[in-house]
PDB file of C-alpha atoms and ligand atoms in Angstrom:
ATOM      1  CA  MET Y 173      27.558 207.211 177.078  1.00 50.00           C
ATOM      2  CA  SER Y 174      28.549 205.182 174.038  1.00 70.00           C
ATOM      3  CA  HIS Y 175      29.048 207.031 170.787  1.00 91.00           C
ATOM      4  CA  ILE Y 176      29.123 203.928 168.580  1.00 97.00           C
ATOM      5  CA  LYS Y 177      27.468 204.535 165.208  1.00 98.00           C
ATOM      6  CA  ALA Y 178      28.597 201.543 163.177  1.00 98.00           C
ATOM      7  CA  CYS Y 179      29.308 197.814 163.485  1.00 98.00           C
ATOM      8  CA  ILE Y 180      32.011 196.201 161.351  1.00 98.00           C
ATOM      9  CA  PHE Y 181      31.977 192.421 161.087  1.00 98.00           C
ATOM     10  CA  ASP Y 182      34.674 189.947 160.179  1.00 98.00           C
ATOM     11  CA  LEU Y 183      33.250 187.102 158.065  1.00 97.00           C
ATOM     12  CA  ASP Y 184      34.942 183.766 158.670  1.00 95.00           C
ATOM     13  CA  GLY Y 185      34.487 182.718 162.300  1.00 94.00           C
ATOM     14  CA  VAL Y 186      32.018 185.484 163.128  1.00 97.00           C
ATOM     15  CA  ILE Y 187      29.189 185.220 160.579  1.00 98.00           C
ATOM     16  CA  VAL Y 188      29.872 181.776 159.111  1.00 97.00           C
ATOM     17  CA  ASP Y 189      32.324 178.969 159.849  1.00 95.00           C
ATOM     18  CA  THR Y 190      34.139 178.776 156.544  1.00 95.00           C
ATOM     19  CA  ALA Y 191      37.369 177.821 158.395  1.00 91.00           C
ATOM     20  CA  VAL Y 192      36.378 174.174 157.985  1.00 92.00           C
ATOM     21  CA  TYR Y 193      36.294 174.573 154.173  1.00 96.00           C
ATOM     22  CA  HIS Y 194      39.603 176.480 154.130  1.00 95.00           C
ATOM     23  CA  PHE Y 195      41.109 173.626 156.199  1.00 95.00           C
ATOM     24  CA  LYS Y 196      39.822 170.902 153.863  1.00 96.00           C
ATOM     25  CA  ALA Y 197      41.137 172.687 150.764  1.00 97.00           C
ATOM     26  CA  TRP Y 198      44.556 173.509 152.267  1.00 97.00           C
ATOM     27  CA  LYS Y 199      44.888 169.959 153.625  1.00 97.00           C
ATOM     28  CA  ARG Y 200      44.136 168.524 150.181  1.00 97.00           C
ATOM     29  CA  LEU Y 201      46.820 170.759 148.686  1.00 98.00           C
ATOM     30  CA  ALA Y 202      49.384 169.818 151.358  1.00 97.00           C
ATOM     31  CA  ASN Y 203      48.597 166.112 150.892  1.00 97.00           C
ATOM     32  CA  GLU Y 204      49.132 166.415 147.124  1.00 97.00           C
ATOM     33  CA  LEU Y 205      52.497 168.008 147.865  1.00 97.00           C
ATOM     34  CA  GLY Y 206      53.349 165.020 150.095  1.00 97.00           C
ATOM     35  CA  PHE Y 207      52.861 166.303 153.650  1.00 97.00           C
ATOM     36  CA  ASP Y 208      50.111 167.005 156.185  1.00 96.00           C
ATOM     37  CA  PHE Y 209      49.279 169.622 158.817  1.00 91.00           C
ATOM     38  CA  THR Y 210      47.093 169.625 161.886  1.00 90.00           C
ATOM     39  CA  GLU Y 211      43.917 171.431 162.902  1.00 85.00           C
ATOM     40  CA  GLU Y 212      46.073 173.165 165.496  1.00 87.00           C
ATOM     41  CA  ASP Y 213      48.305 174.539 162.706  1.00 91.00           C
ATOM     42  CA  ASN Y 214      45.130 175.577 160.888  1.00 89.00           C
ATOM     43  CA  GLU Y 215      44.296 177.962 163.760  1.00 84.00           C
ATOM     44  CA  LYS Y 216      47.291 180.067 162.684  1.00 87.00           C
ATOM     45  CA  LEU Y 217      45.690 180.611 159.257  1.00 90.00           C
ATOM     46  CA  LYS Y 218      42.603 182.350 160.626  1.00 87.00           C
ATOM     47  CA  GLY Y 219      42.215 185.937 159.486  1.00 86.00           C
ATOM     48  CA  ILE Y 220      45.347 185.973 157.325  1.00 89.00           C
ATOM     49  CA  SER Y 221      45.396 186.216 153.536  1.00 92.00           C
ATOM     50  CA  ARG Y 222      45.495 183.366 151.016  1.00 95.00           C
ATOM     51  CA  THR Y 223      49.087 184.079 149.966  1.00 95.00           C
ATOM     52  CA  GLN Y 224      50.308 184.360 153.562  1.00 94.00           C
ATOM     53  CA  SER Y 225      48.498 181.105 154.402  1.00 96.00           C
ATOM     54  CA  LEU Y 226      50.270 179.330 151.535  1.00 98.00           C
ATOM     55  CA  GLU Y 227      53.663 180.625 152.705  1.00 97.00           C
ATOM     56  CA  LEU Y 228      53.040 179.247 156.210  1.00 97.00           C
ATOM     57  CA  ILE Y 229      51.842 175.870 154.924  1.00 97.00           C
ATOM     58  CA  LEU Y 230      54.796 175.420 152.558  1.00 98.00           C
ATOM     59  CA  GLY Y 231      57.058 176.273 155.500  1.00 97.00           C
ATOM     60  CA  TRP Y 232      55.415 173.587 157.661  1.00 96.00           C
ATOM     61  CA  GLY Y 233      56.022 171.043 154.904  1.00 97.00           C
ATOM     62  CA  GLY Y 234      59.585 172.223 154.351  1.00 97.00           C
ATOM     63  CA  VAL Y 235      58.747 172.779 150.682  1.00 95.00           C
ATOM     64  CA  SER Y 236      59.988 175.679 148.567  1.00 95.00           C
ATOM     65  CA  LYS Y 237      58.356 176.752 145.291  1.00 96.00           C
ATOM     66  CA  THR Y 238      58.872 179.478 142.707  1.00 97.00           C
ATOM     67  CA  ASP Y 239      56.520 182.484 142.790  1.00 97.00           C
ATOM     68  CA  GLU Y 240      54.868 181.204 139.617  1.00 97.00           C
ATOM     69  CA  HIS Y 241      54.206 177.795 141.147  1.00 97.00           C
ATOM     70  CA  LYS Y 242      52.922 179.421 144.363  1.00 98.00           C
ATOM     71  CA  LEU Y 243      50.353 181.316 142.331  1.00 98.00           C
ATOM     72  CA  GLU Y 244      49.224 178.078 140.677  1.00 98.00           C
ATOM     73  CA  LEU Y 245      48.929 176.358 144.066  1.00 98.00           C
ATOM     74  CA  ALA Y 246      46.917 179.215 145.610  1.00 98.00           C
ATOM     75  CA  THR Y 247      44.621 179.207 142.575  1.00 98.00           C
ATOM     76  CA  LEU Y 248      44.097 175.451 142.837  1.00 98.00           C
ATOM     77  CA  LYS Y 249      43.309 175.677 146.568  1.00 98.00           C
ATOM     78  CA  ASN Y 250      40.830 178.466 145.866  1.00 98.00           C
ATOM     79  CA  LYS Y 251      39.131 176.393 143.147  1.00 98.00           C
ATOM     80  CA  TRP Y 252      38.524 173.572 145.657  1.00 98.00           C
ATOM     81  CA  TYR Y 253      37.422 176.075 148.309  1.00 98.00           C
ATOM     82  CA  VAL Y 254      34.964 177.762 145.942  1.00 98.00           C
ATOM     83  CA  GLU Y 255      33.484 174.359 145.007  1.00 98.00           C
ATOM     84  CA  MET Y 256      32.618 173.923 148.687  1.00 98.00           C
ATOM     85  CA  ILE Y 257      31.300 177.436 149.350  1.00 97.00           C
ATOM     86  CA  ASP Y 258      29.148 177.155 146.224  1.00 98.00           C
ATOM     87  CA  GLU Y 259      27.127 174.618 148.245  1.00 97.00           C
ATOM     88  CA  MET Y 260      26.673 176.903 151.281  1.00 98.00           C
ATOM     89  CA  HIS Y 261      23.153 177.760 152.453  1.00 97.00           C
ATOM     90  CA  PRO Y 262      21.512 180.069 155.051  1.00 98.00           C
ATOM     91  CA  GLU Y 263      21.410 177.331 157.724  1.00 97.00           C
ATOM     92  CA  GLU Y 264      25.188 177.753 157.977  1.00 97.00           C
ATOM     93  CA  ILE Y 265      24.929 181.275 159.400  1.00 98.00           C
ATOM     94  CA  LEU Y 266      26.298 181.200 162.963  1.00 98.00           C
ATOM     95  CA  PRO Y 267      23.668 181.512 165.741  1.00 98.00           C
ATOM     96  CA  GLY Y 268      22.287 184.987 166.422  1.00 98.00           C
ATOM     97  CA  THR Y 269      23.956 186.634 163.425  1.00 98.00           C
ATOM     98  CA  ARG Y 270      20.905 187.524 161.336  1.00 98.00           C
ATOM     99  CA  GLU Y 271      18.971 188.642 164.429  1.00 98.00           C
ATOM    100  CA  PHE Y 272      21.814 190.883 165.647  1.00 98.00           C
ATOM    101  CA  LEU Y 273      22.392 192.413 162.190  1.00 98.00           C
ATOM    102  CA  GLU Y 274      18.687 193.165 161.823  1.00 98.00           C
ATOM    103  CA  SER Y 275      18.406 194.655 165.305  1.00 98.00           C
ATOM    104  CA  VAL Y 276      21.394 196.990 164.931  1.00 98.00           C
ATOM    105  CA  ARG Y 277      20.169 198.172 161.518  1.00 98.00           C
ATOM    106  CA  ASP Y 278      16.649 198.742 162.872  1.00 98.00           C
ATOM    107  CA  ALA Y 279      18.194 200.811 165.685  1.00 97.00           C
ATOM    108  CA  GLY Y 280      20.004 203.030 163.152  1.00 98.00           C
ATOM    109  CA  TYR Y 281      23.541 201.666 163.300  1.00 98.00           C
ATOM    110  CA  LYS Y 282      25.410 201.283 160.021  1.00 98.00           C
ATOM    111  CA  THR Y 283      26.942 197.923 159.107  1.00 98.00           C
ATOM    112  CA  ALA Y 284      30.058 196.914 157.183  1.00 98.00           C
ATOM    113  CA  LEU Y 285      31.963 193.748 156.432  1.00 98.00           C
ATOM    114  CA  GLY Y 286      35.735 193.806 157.026  1.00 98.00           C
ATOM    115  CA  SER Y 287      37.171 190.510 155.814  1.00 96.00           C
ATOM    116  CA  ALA Y 288      40.484 189.237 154.460  1.00 94.00           C
ATOM    117  CA  SER Y 289      38.627 186.932 152.067  1.00 95.00           C
ATOM    118  CA  LYS Y 290      38.380 187.548 148.332  1.00 96.00           C
ATOM    119  CA  ASN Y 291      35.271 185.341 148.298  1.00 98.00           C
ATOM    120  CA  SER Y 292      33.176 187.340 150.763  1.00 97.00           C
ATOM    121  CA  VAL Y 293      30.483 188.532 148.327  1.00 98.00           C
ATOM    122  CA  LYS Y 294      29.852 185.004 147.069  1.00 98.00           C
ATOM    123  CA  ILE Y 295      29.561 183.705 150.653  1.00 98.00           C
ATOM    124  CA  LEU Y 296      27.200 186.494 151.769  1.00 98.00           C
ATOM    125  CA  GLU Y 297      25.035 185.848 148.701  1.00 98.00           C
ATOM    126  CA  LYS Y 298      24.956 182.099 149.352  1.00 98.00           C
ATOM    127  CA  VAL Y 299      23.781 182.583 152.955  1.00 98.00           C
ATOM    128  CA  ASN Y 300      21.452 185.408 151.937  1.00 98.00           C
ATOM    129  CA  LEU Y 301      22.908 188.134 154.179  1.00 98.00           C
ATOM    130  CA  ILE Y 302      24.306 190.508 151.578  1.00 98.00           C
ATOM    131  CA  ASN Y 303      21.424 192.968 151.918  1.00 98.00           C
ATOM    132  CA  LEU Y 304      22.213 193.549 155.596  1.00 98.00           C
ATOM    133  CA  PHE Y 305      25.522 195.331 154.846  1.00 98.00           C
ATOM    134  CA  ASP Y 306      25.898 198.986 153.843  1.00 98.00           C
ATOM    135  CA  VAL Y 307      29.530 198.519 152.828  1.00 98.00           C
ATOM    136  CA  ILE Y 308      31.717 195.513 152.020  1.00 98.00           C
ATOM    137  CA  VAL Y 309      35.500 195.761 152.302  1.00 98.00           C
ATOM    138  CA  ASP Y 310      37.412 192.544 151.677  1.00 96.00           C
ATOM    139  CA  GLY Y 311      40.622 191.055 150.339  1.00 94.00           C
ATOM    140  CA  ASN Y 312      39.874 192.408 146.871  1.00 95.00           C
ATOM    141  CA  GLU Y 313      40.175 196.011 148.084  1.00 94.00           C
ATOM    142  CA  VAL Y 314      42.960 195.990 150.625  1.00 94.00           C
ATOM    143  CA  THR Y 315      46.699 196.049 150.010  1.00 92.00           C
ATOM    144  CA  ALA Y 316      47.751 195.310 153.606  1.00 93.00           C
ATOM    145  CA  SER Y 317      46.359 192.339 155.555  1.00 90.00           C
ATOM    146  CA  LYS Y 318      45.270 192.255 159.205  1.00 92.00           C
ATOM    147  CA  PRO Y 319      46.867 193.110 161.679  1.00 94.00           C
ATOM    148  CA  ASP Y 320      47.179 196.216 159.489  1.00 96.00           C
ATOM    149  CA  PRO Y 321      44.080 198.362 160.196  1.00 98.00           C
ATOM    150  CA  GLN Y 322      43.423 199.164 156.518  1.00 98.00           C
ATOM    151  CA  VAL Y 323      40.399 196.872 156.032  1.00 98.00           C
ATOM    152  CA  PHE Y 324      38.562 198.406 159.004  1.00 98.00           C
ATOM    153  CA  LEU Y 325      39.594 202.013 158.254  1.00 98.00           C
ATOM    154  CA  GLU Y 326      38.256 201.556 154.716  1.00 98.00           C
ATOM    155  CA  GLY Y 327      35.012 200.264 156.230  1.00 98.00           C
ATOM    156  CA  ALA Y 328      34.663 203.379 158.416  1.00 98.00           C
ATOM    157  CA  ARG Y 329      35.456 205.607 155.452  1.00 98.00           C
ATOM    158  CA  GLY Y 330      32.847 203.853 153.300  1.00 98.00           C
ATOM    159  CA  LEU Y 331      30.254 204.288 156.045  1.00 98.00           C
ATOM    160  CA  ASN Y 332      31.256 207.929 156.540  1.00 98.00           C
ATOM    161  CA  VAL Y 333      31.897 207.550 160.266  1.00 98.00           C
ATOM    162  CA  ASN Y 334      35.007 208.119 162.395  1.00 98.00           C
ATOM    163  CA  PRO Y 335      37.049 205.088 163.472  1.00 98.00           C
ATOM    164  CA  ASP Y 336      36.256 205.743 167.155  1.00 97.00           C
ATOM    165  CA  GLU Y 337      32.548 205.498 166.311  1.00 98.00           C
ATOM    166  CA  CYS Y 338      32.977 201.870 165.165  1.00 98.00           C
ATOM    167  CA  VAL Y 339      32.944 198.524 166.923  1.00 98.00           C
ATOM    168  CA  VAL Y 340      34.543 195.526 165.234  1.00 98.00           C
ATOM    169  CA  PHE Y 341      33.422 191.923 165.777  1.00 98.00           C
ATOM    170  CA  GLU Y 342      36.431 189.625 165.190  1.00 97.00           C
ATOM    171  CA  ASP Y 343      37.476 186.030 165.925  1.00 94.00           C
ATOM    172  CA  ALA Y 344      41.180 186.178 164.982  1.00 92.00           C
ATOM    173  CA  ILE Y 345      43.960 187.762 167.029  1.00 91.00           C
ATOM    174  CA  ALA Y 346      45.303 189.450 163.858  1.00 92.00           C
ATOM    175  CA  GLY Y 347      41.860 191.019 163.402  1.00 95.00           C
ATOM    176  CA  VAL Y 348      41.602 192.179 167.028  1.00 96.00           C
ATOM    177  CA  GLU Y 349      45.018 193.827 166.634  1.00 96.00           C
ATOM    178  CA  ALA Y 350      43.889 195.447 163.357  1.00 97.00           C
ATOM    179  CA  ALA Y 351      40.769 196.888 164.997  1.00 98.00           C
ATOM    180  CA  LEU Y 352      42.742 198.261 167.956  1.00 98.00           C
ATOM    181  CA  ALA Y 353      45.292 199.790 165.563  1.00 98.00           C
ATOM    182  CA  ALA Y 354      42.368 201.447 163.757  1.00 98.00           C
ATOM    183  CA  GLY Y 355      41.297 203.070 167.053  1.00 98.00           C
ATOM    184  CA  MET Y 356      38.051 201.112 167.192  1.00 98.00           C
ATOM    185  CA  LYS Y 357      36.265 199.185 169.941  1.00 98.00           C
ATOM    186  CA  VAL Y 358      36.542 195.394 169.562  1.00 98.00           C
ATOM    187  CA  VAL Y 359      34.261 192.574 170.581  1.00 98.00           C
ATOM    188  CA  GLY Y 360      36.224 189.320 170.336  1.00 98.00           C
ATOM    189  CA  ILE Y 361      34.368 186.205 169.255  1.00 97.00           C
ATOM    190  CA  GLY Y 362      36.030 183.191 170.875  1.00 94.00           C
ATOM    191  CA  SER Y 363      38.224 182.806 173.943  1.00 92.00           C
ATOM    192  CA  ALA Y 364      39.425 185.663 176.175  1.00 93.00           C
ATOM    193  CA  GLU Y 365      42.762 183.869 176.587  1.00 92.00           C
ATOM    194  CA  THR Y 366      43.495 184.184 172.865  1.00 88.00           C
ATOM    195  CA  LEU Y 367      41.799 187.490 172.074  1.00 93.00           C
ATOM    196  CA  THR Y 368      43.728 189.645 174.516  1.00 91.00           C
ATOM    197  CA  GLY Y 369      43.133 193.349 174.115  1.00 94.00           C
ATOM    198  CA  ALA Y 370      39.498 193.071 173.054  1.00 97.00           C
ATOM    199  CA  ASP Y 371      37.066 195.287 175.010  1.00 97.00           C
ATOM    200  CA  LEU Y 372      34.798 192.292 175.509  1.00 97.00           C
ATOM    201  CA  VAL Y 373      34.973 188.629 174.472  1.00 98.00           C
ATOM    202  CA  VAL Y 374      31.867 186.509 173.862  1.00 98.00           C
ATOM    203  CA  SER Y 375      31.307 183.079 172.332  1.00 97.00           C
ATOM    204  CA  GLY Y 376      29.190 184.328 169.431  1.00 98.00           C
ATOM    205  CA  LEU Y 377      26.849 186.999 168.107  1.00 98.00           C
ATOM    206  CA  ASP Y 378      23.983 185.269 169.933  1.00 98.00           C
ATOM    207  CA  LYS Y 379      25.545 186.673 173.129  1.00 98.00           C
ATOM    208  CA  VAL Y 380      25.396 190.370 172.130  1.00 98.00           C
ATOM    209  CA  ASN Y 381      22.545 192.866 171.786  1.00 97.00           C
ATOM    210  CA  LEU Y 382      21.886 196.614 171.622  1.00 97.00           C
ATOM    211  CA  GLU Y 383      22.698 196.955 175.340  1.00 96.00           C
ATOM    212  CA  THR Y 384      26.160 195.528 174.633  1.00 95.00           C
ATOM    213  CA  LEU Y 385      26.816 198.347 172.152  1.00 95.00           C
ATOM    214  CA  LYS Y 386      25.673 200.985 174.635  1.00 93.00           C
ATOM    215  CA  GLY Y 387      28.068 199.593 177.265  1.00 91.00           C
ATOM    216  CA  LEU Y 388      31.200 199.886 175.088  1.00 91.00           C
TER     217      LEU Y 388
HETATM  218  P1  LIG A 790      40.219 183.784 150.616  1.00 51.09           P
HETATM  219  P2  LIG A 790      38.111 186.586 157.506  1.00 51.09           P
HETATM  220  C1  LIG A 790      39.826 185.061 156.135  1.00 51.09           C
HETATM  221  O1  LIG A 790      38.533 185.505 156.352  1.00 51.09           O
HETATM  222  C2  LIG A 790      40.034 183.660 156.698  1.00 51.09           C
HETATM  223  O2  LIG A 790      39.911 183.685 158.116  1.00 51.09           O
HETATM  224  C3  LIG A 790      41.405 183.171 156.339  1.00 51.09           C
HETATM  225  O3  LIG A 790      41.612 181.858 156.824  1.00 51.09           O
HETATM  226  C4  LIG A 790      41.571 183.202 154.810  1.00 51.09           C
HETATM  227  O4  LIG A 790      42.880 182.805 154.428  1.00 51.09           O
HETATM  228  C5  LIG A 790      41.292 184.613 154.313  1.00 51.09           C
HETATM  229  O5  LIG A 790      39.996 185.011 154.707  1.00 51.09           O
HETATM  230  C6  LIG A 790      41.394 184.722 152.791  1.00 51.09           C
HETATM  231  O6  LIG A 790      40.345 184.020 152.206  1.00 51.09           O
HETATM  232  O7  LIG A 790      41.186 182.717 150.234  1.00 51.09           O
HETATM  233  O8  LIG A 790      38.760 183.390 150.454  1.00 51.09           O
HETATM  234  O9  LIG A 790      40.518 185.102 149.943  1.00 51.09           O
HETATM  235  O10 LIG A 790      38.217 185.849 158.804  1.00 51.09           O
HETATM  236  O11 LIG A 790      39.024 187.784 157.403  1.00 51.09           O
HETATM  237  O12 LIG A 790      36.689 186.882 157.125  1.00 51.09           O
HETATM  238 MG1  LIG A 791      37.731 185.599 160.990  1.00 51.09          MG
END
């Protein structure tokens, strides 16, 4: 018998596909610095923080910068990224997301967001989903990025439930590792080859329902 009481959702790659906007903004930055990187490289940026992403990208370009300049570059990338997410609308919500959120809330489960992004509130407002979350924990609150479990443990704490009463929905391997380290169940969103360790892997939230939660 499942004792799940709460669902914690990653944002990018689970609720909306903002990865495409991150990619465009990072690519623009890399191009201005005189190099390029591939969509394959971009996969490695999923779920990790803005500053860690910048470090990886500068490494790929063989470019070194002072800490002050790195801050300027991250700020510039975020400005371009925010210009794009400012144009987001509810049609960009990934299939099944609103329906699943509404059904779990109607059934009495609590809901939280557990994202590395510092822009999560803006995105949830733009796609009109903010009211479906009891608690939001994101990159503004945490001091340690995924795979550290902090973001999900803070979510459980905010919801007043135990970690083992939570299931996390996550598309990035760093996020699956964070959820497992938190002692939570994990539903991977993506491919089972990549998301090893997840209790279940599906292609999207349109493939899960209340029965899925009971089976965990
Ligand atoms: P920001 P998630 C993550 O969101 C993205 O997957 C990752 O690519 C990004 O670097 C990170 O947010 C930080 O985003 O620059 O907006 O603070 O998947 O944890 O929801
Ligand atoms: Mg993600």
